[in-house]
Amino acid sequence: GAPAKSADAPLDEDAFVSIRTIIAGEYDFGGFRLGGELRDARGYAYSDGASIGVSDVNALEPLQFYAAVDAEGVIADGDALSLIGGRTTLDIGSGRVIGEPGFANSVNSFTGGQLRWKSAAGDEFIGLFVMPSNRQPTDADSIEDNEVDWDVTNDDIQLYGAHFRKA
C-alpha cells in the first residue's frame, strides 16, 4: 500500500477555479432573426503545473453571431424551415458526434450555413456546411493570464453533412 502521510506533511493538490459568464440574445423581426452570444471563460487559483487549456479558458469570446430566415408551410402544412448563416455552436441529435458539452468552460463554434426543417409531426432534417473555429490563445502563458485572443475560423477544414430524426 501507499505510505501513510503525517498530519503536517504537505498534500499533493491540483486546484483550479473556473468562471463562465454567458450573455446571449436573439431578436426576431418576424421571419428574420439576428442572434449572438458572448462567452467569457476564465480560470483562477490554479496550482503550478495545473493542466489548463483552451477547454478551460477562452476569455471574452464572441461565440455566436448569426442571421436566420424562417418560413412556415414551405414543403407541407405546419412545417418550419430555417436558413441560418454565420458563426454558431452546433448541437445535433444526441450530441455525441456534434454537440455543445454542458460541462466544458469553453466550447467550439463553427462558421457557415445550416438548413433546418421540422415537420408538423416533429420529424427533423438538418443540412450543414461549416468550418470549425480554432480556440485561441494556445500558449500556456496566455491561457494562464486569461488573455483575450479571439478564435480563428479554420478554412482548411470543412464539415458538411445531413442529419434526420424521425419523431
PDB file of C-alpha atoms in Angstrom, residues 18-160:
ATOM      1  CA  SER A  18     -13.258  28.364 -13.410  1.00  0.00           C
ATOM      2  CA  ILE A  19     -15.788  31.082 -14.090  1.00  0.00           C
ATOM      3  CA  ARG A  20     -18.066  31.153 -17.133  1.00  0.00           C
ATOM      4  CA  THR A  21     -20.218  34.167 -17.986  1.00  0.00           C
ATOM      5  CA  ILE A  22     -22.634  33.995 -20.916  1.00  0.00           C
ATOM      6  CA  ILE A  23     -24.543  36.884 -22.461  1.00  0.00           C
ATOM      7  CA  ALA A  24     -26.819  35.798 -25.301  1.00  0.00           C
ATOM      8  CA  GLY A  25     -29.679  37.322 -27.177  1.00  0.00           C
ATOM      9  CA  GLU A  26     -31.820  36.954 -30.234  1.00  0.00           C
ATOM     10  CA  TYR A  27     -34.180  39.389 -31.880  1.00  0.00           C
ATOM     11  CA  ASP A  28     -36.988  38.068 -34.072  1.00  0.00           C
ATOM     12  CA  PHE A  29     -38.155  40.517 -36.737  1.00  0.00           C
ATOM     13  CA  GLY A  30     -40.898  38.105 -37.856  1.00  0.00           C
ATOM     14  CA  GLY A  31     -39.370  35.755 -40.408  1.00  0.00           C
ATOM     15  CA  PHE A  32     -35.861  37.141 -39.881  1.00  0.00           C
ATOM     16  CA  ARG A  33     -33.724  36.680 -36.760  1.00  0.00           C
ATOM     17  CA  LEU A  34     -30.386  38.078 -35.581  1.00  0.00           C
ATOM     18  CA  GLY A  35     -28.634  36.425 -32.674  1.00  0.00           C
ATOM     19  CA  GLY A  36     -25.404  36.411 -30.783  1.00  0.00           C
ATOM     20  CA  GLU A  37     -23.609  35.080 -27.752  1.00  0.00           C
ATOM     21  CA  LEU A  38     -20.619  36.449 -25.874  1.00  0.00           C
ATOM     22  CA  ARG A  39     -18.913  33.947 -23.587  1.00  0.00           C
ATOM     23  CA  ASP A  40     -16.219  34.789 -21.064  1.00  0.00           C
ATOM     24  CA  ALA A  41     -14.495  31.669 -19.709  1.00  0.00           C
ATOM     25  CA  ARG A  42     -11.675  32.382 -17.274  1.00  0.00           C
ATOM     26  CA  GLY A  43      -9.598  30.446 -14.795  1.00  0.00           C
ATOM     27  CA  TYR A  44      -8.063  31.446 -11.487  1.00  0.00           C
ATOM     28  CA  ALA A  45      -6.316  29.951  -8.457  1.00  0.00           C
ATOM     29  CA  TYR A  46      -4.634  27.192 -10.424  1.00  0.00           C
ATOM     30  CA  SER A  47      -1.767  25.240  -8.977  1.00  0.00           C
ATOM     31  CA  ASP A  48       1.678  25.358 -10.550  1.00  0.00           C
ATOM     32  CA  GLY A  49       1.755  22.761 -13.280  1.00  0.00           C
ATOM     33  CA  ALA A  50      -2.035  22.501 -13.490  1.00  0.00           C
ATOM     34  CA  SER A  51      -3.163  21.201 -16.844  1.00  0.00           C
ATOM     35  CA  ILE A  52      -5.428  24.026 -18.017  1.00  0.00           C
ATOM     36  CA  GLY A  53      -6.045  24.693 -21.692  1.00  0.00           C
ATOM     37  CA  VAL A  54      -8.430  26.072 -24.307  1.00  0.00           C
ATOM     38  CA  SER A  55     -11.273  23.927 -22.945  1.00  0.00           C
ATOM     39  CA  ASP A  56     -10.973  25.781 -19.651  1.00  0.00           C
ATOM     40  CA  VAL A  57     -10.079  29.347 -20.652  1.00  0.00           C
ATOM     41  CA  ASN A  58     -11.377  31.402 -23.588  1.00  0.00           C
ATOM     42  CA  ALA A  59     -11.677  34.974 -22.385  1.00  0.00           C
ATOM     43  CA  LEU A  60     -14.276  37.343 -23.869  1.00  0.00           C
ATOM     44  CA  GLU A  61     -15.132  35.291 -26.970  1.00  0.00           C
ATOM     45  CA  PRO A  62     -17.893  36.307 -29.417  1.00  0.00           C
ATOM     46  CA  LEU A  63     -19.012  32.686 -29.668  1.00  0.00           C
ATOM     47  CA  GLN A  64     -22.065  33.184 -31.894  1.00  0.00           C
ATOM     48  CA  PHE A  65     -23.228  35.809 -34.358  1.00  0.00           C
ATOM     49  CA  TYR A  66     -25.776  34.705 -36.918  1.00  0.00           C
ATOM     50  CA  ALA A  67     -28.693  35.655 -39.124  1.00  0.00           C
ATOM     51  CA  ALA A  68     -31.629  33.357 -39.859  1.00  0.00           C
ATOM     52  CA  VAL A  69     -34.537  33.400 -42.273  1.00  0.00           C
ATOM     53  CA  ASP A  70     -37.600  31.435 -41.141  1.00  0.00           C
ATOM     54  CA  ALA A  71     -40.600  30.263 -43.140  1.00  0.00           C
ATOM     55  CA  GLU A  72     -43.615  28.054 -42.460  1.00  0.00           C
ATOM     56  CA  GLY A  73     -45.569  25.792 -44.779  1.00  0.00           C
ATOM     57  CA  VAL A  74     -42.849  25.685 -47.440  1.00  0.00           C
ATOM     58  CA  ILE A  75     -42.868  21.918 -48.020  1.00  0.00           C
ATOM     59  CA  ALA A  76     -46.041  20.871 -46.199  1.00  0.00           C
ATOM     60  CA  ASP A  77     -48.710  22.419 -43.991  1.00  0.00           C
ATOM     61  CA  GLY A  78     -47.458  23.068 -40.463  1.00  0.00           C
ATOM     62  CA  ASP A  79     -43.756  22.630 -41.206  1.00  0.00           C
ATOM     63  CA  ALA A  80     -40.997  25.107 -40.328  1.00  0.00           C
ATOM     64  CA  LEU A  81     -37.875  25.871 -42.366  1.00  0.00           C
ATOM     65  CA  SER A  82     -34.873  27.923 -41.253  1.00  0.00           C
ATOM     66  CA  LEU A  83     -31.761  29.009 -43.141  1.00  0.00           C
ATOM     67  CA  ILE A  84     -29.032  30.064 -40.724  1.00  0.00           C
ATOM     68  CA  GLY A  85     -25.719  31.691 -41.622  1.00  0.00           C
ATOM     69  CA  GLY A  86     -22.825  32.990 -39.566  1.00  0.00           C
ATOM     70  CA  ARG A  87     -20.967  31.751 -36.534  1.00  0.00           C
ATOM     71  CA  THR A  88     -22.876  29.311 -34.307  1.00  0.00           C
ATOM     72  CA  THR A  89     -22.457  26.437 -31.932  1.00  0.00           C
ATOM     73  CA  LEU A  90     -23.916  23.103 -33.023  1.00  0.00           C
ATOM     74  CA  ASP A  91     -25.937  20.596 -31.049  1.00  0.00           C
ATOM     75  CA  ILE A  92     -27.205  17.886 -33.382  1.00  0.00           C
ATOM     76  CA  GLY A  93     -29.029  14.703 -32.431  1.00  0.00           C
ATOM     77  CA  SER A  94     -27.796  13.202 -29.185  1.00  0.00           C
ATOM     78  CA  GLY A  95     -24.753  15.487 -29.267  1.00  0.00           C
ATOM     79  CA  ARG A  96     -22.285  12.602 -29.214  1.00  0.00           C
ATOM     80  CA  VAL A  97     -20.788  13.433 -32.615  1.00  0.00           C
ATOM     81  CA  ILE A  98     -21.539  17.154 -32.906  1.00  0.00           C
ATOM     82  CA  GLY A  99     -22.667  18.776 -29.706  1.00  0.00           C
ATOM     83  CA  GLU A 100     -22.182  21.559 -27.215  1.00  0.00           C
ATOM     84  CA  PRO A 101     -20.955  19.965 -23.995  1.00  0.00           C
ATOM     85  CA  GLY A 102     -22.533  21.493 -20.933  1.00  0.00           C
ATOM     86  CA  PHE A 103     -19.541  20.636 -18.771  1.00  0.00           C
ATOM     87  CA  ALA A 104     -16.808  22.450 -20.741  1.00  0.00           C
ATOM     88  CA  ASN A 105     -15.992  26.001 -19.726  1.00  0.00           C
ATOM     89  CA  SER A 106     -15.489  26.958 -23.377  1.00  0.00           C
ATOM     90  CA  VAL A 107     -16.984  25.291 -26.449  1.00  0.00           C
ATOM     91  CA  ASN A 108     -16.419  25.006 -30.183  1.00  0.00           C
ATOM     92  CA  SER A 109     -18.076  27.303 -32.669  1.00  0.00           C
ATOM     93  CA  PHE A 110     -18.479  26.933 -36.418  1.00  0.00           C
ATOM     94  CA  THR A 111     -18.778  29.409 -39.278  1.00  0.00           C
ATOM     95  CA  GLY A 112     -21.009  28.532 -42.215  1.00  0.00           C
ATOM     96  CA  GLY A 113     -24.576  27.716 -43.048  1.00  0.00           C
ATOM     97  CA  GLN A 114     -27.357  25.387 -41.931  1.00  0.00           C
ATOM     98  CA  LEU A 115     -30.744  24.414 -43.259  1.00  0.00           C
ATOM     99  CA  ARG A 116     -33.146  23.162 -40.582  1.00  0.00           C
ATOM    100  CA  TRP A 117     -36.576  21.731 -41.330  1.00  0.00           C
ATOM    101  CA  LYS A 118     -39.166  20.418 -38.896  1.00  0.00           C
ATOM    102  CA  SER A 119     -42.421  18.790 -39.963  1.00  0.00           C
ATOM    103  CA  ALA A 120     -45.747  19.289 -38.207  1.00  0.00           C
ATOM    104  CA  ALA A 121     -45.346  15.737 -36.840  1.00  0.00           C
ATOM    105  CA  GLY A 122     -41.918  16.584 -35.341  1.00  0.00           C
ATOM    106  CA  ASP A 123     -39.595  14.958 -37.908  1.00  0.00           C
ATOM    107  CA  GLU A 124     -36.376  16.960 -38.263  1.00  0.00           C
ATOM    108  CA  PHE A 125     -33.808  17.387 -41.016  1.00  0.00           C
ATOM    109  CA  ILE A 126     -30.567  19.358 -40.706  1.00  0.00           C
ATOM    110  CA  GLY A 127     -28.146  20.021 -43.549  1.00  0.00           C
ATOM    111  CA  LEU A 128     -24.957  21.929 -42.873  1.00  0.00           C
ATOM    112  CA  PHE A 129     -21.719  23.207 -44.334  1.00  0.00           C
ATOM    113  CA  VAL A 130     -19.449  24.739 -41.681  1.00  0.00           C
ATOM    114  CA  MET A 131     -15.819  25.367 -40.759  1.00  0.00           C
ATOM    115  CA  PRO A 132     -14.631  24.939 -37.165  1.00  0.00           C
ATOM    116  CA  SER A 133     -13.002  27.685 -35.137  1.00  0.00           C
ATOM    117  CA  ASN A 134      -9.624  27.147 -33.539  1.00  0.00           C
ATOM    118  CA  ARG A 135      -9.809  28.325 -29.950  1.00  0.00           C
ATOM    119  CA  GLN A 136      -7.230  30.916 -29.001  1.00  0.00           C
ATOM    120  CA  PRO A 137      -4.858  31.535 -27.319  1.00  0.00           C
ATOM    121  CA  THR A 138      -2.986  28.248 -27.337  1.00  0.00           C
ATOM    122  CA  ASP A 139       0.196  29.009 -25.382  1.00  0.00           C
ATOM    123  CA  ALA A 140       0.260  28.238 -21.669  1.00  0.00           C
ATOM    124  CA  ASP A 141       1.277  31.749 -20.510  1.00  0.00           C
ATOM    125  CA  SER A 142      -1.590  33.446 -22.384  1.00  0.00           C
ATOM    126  CA  ILE A 143      -4.096  30.886 -21.107  1.00  0.00           C
ATOM    127  CA  GLU A 144      -2.894  31.277 -17.506  1.00  0.00           C
ATOM    128  CA  ASP A 145      -3.162  35.098 -17.867  1.00  0.00           C
ATOM    129  CA  ASN A 146      -6.760  34.870 -19.246  1.00  0.00           C
ATOM    130  CA  GLU A 147      -5.562  36.758 -22.331  1.00  0.00           C
ATOM    131  CA  VAL A 148      -8.250  37.846 -24.798  1.00  0.00           C
ATOM    132  CA  ASP A 149      -7.416  36.387 -28.221  1.00  0.00           C
ATOM    133  CA  TRP A 150     -10.434  35.748 -30.445  1.00  0.00           C
ATOM    134  CA  ASP A 151     -10.866  32.354 -32.065  1.00  0.00           C
ATOM    135  CA  VAL A 152      -9.949  31.936 -35.722  1.00  0.00           C
ATOM    136  CA  THR A 153     -12.057  30.108 -38.332  1.00  0.00           C
ATOM    137  CA  ASN A 154     -10.099  27.212 -39.801  1.00  0.00           C
ATOM    138  CA  ASP A 155     -10.979  27.275 -43.503  1.00  0.00           C
ATOM    139  CA  ASP A 156      -8.636  24.308 -44.140  1.00  0.00           C
ATOM    140  CA  ILE A 157     -11.266  22.032 -42.584  1.00  0.00           C
ATOM    141  CA  GLN A 158     -14.843  21.876 -43.826  1.00  0.00           C
ATOM    142  CA  LEU A 159     -17.604  19.849 -42.256  1.00  0.00           C
ATOM    143  CA  TYR A 160     -20.706  19.088 -44.243  1.00  0.00           C
TER     144      TYR A 160
END
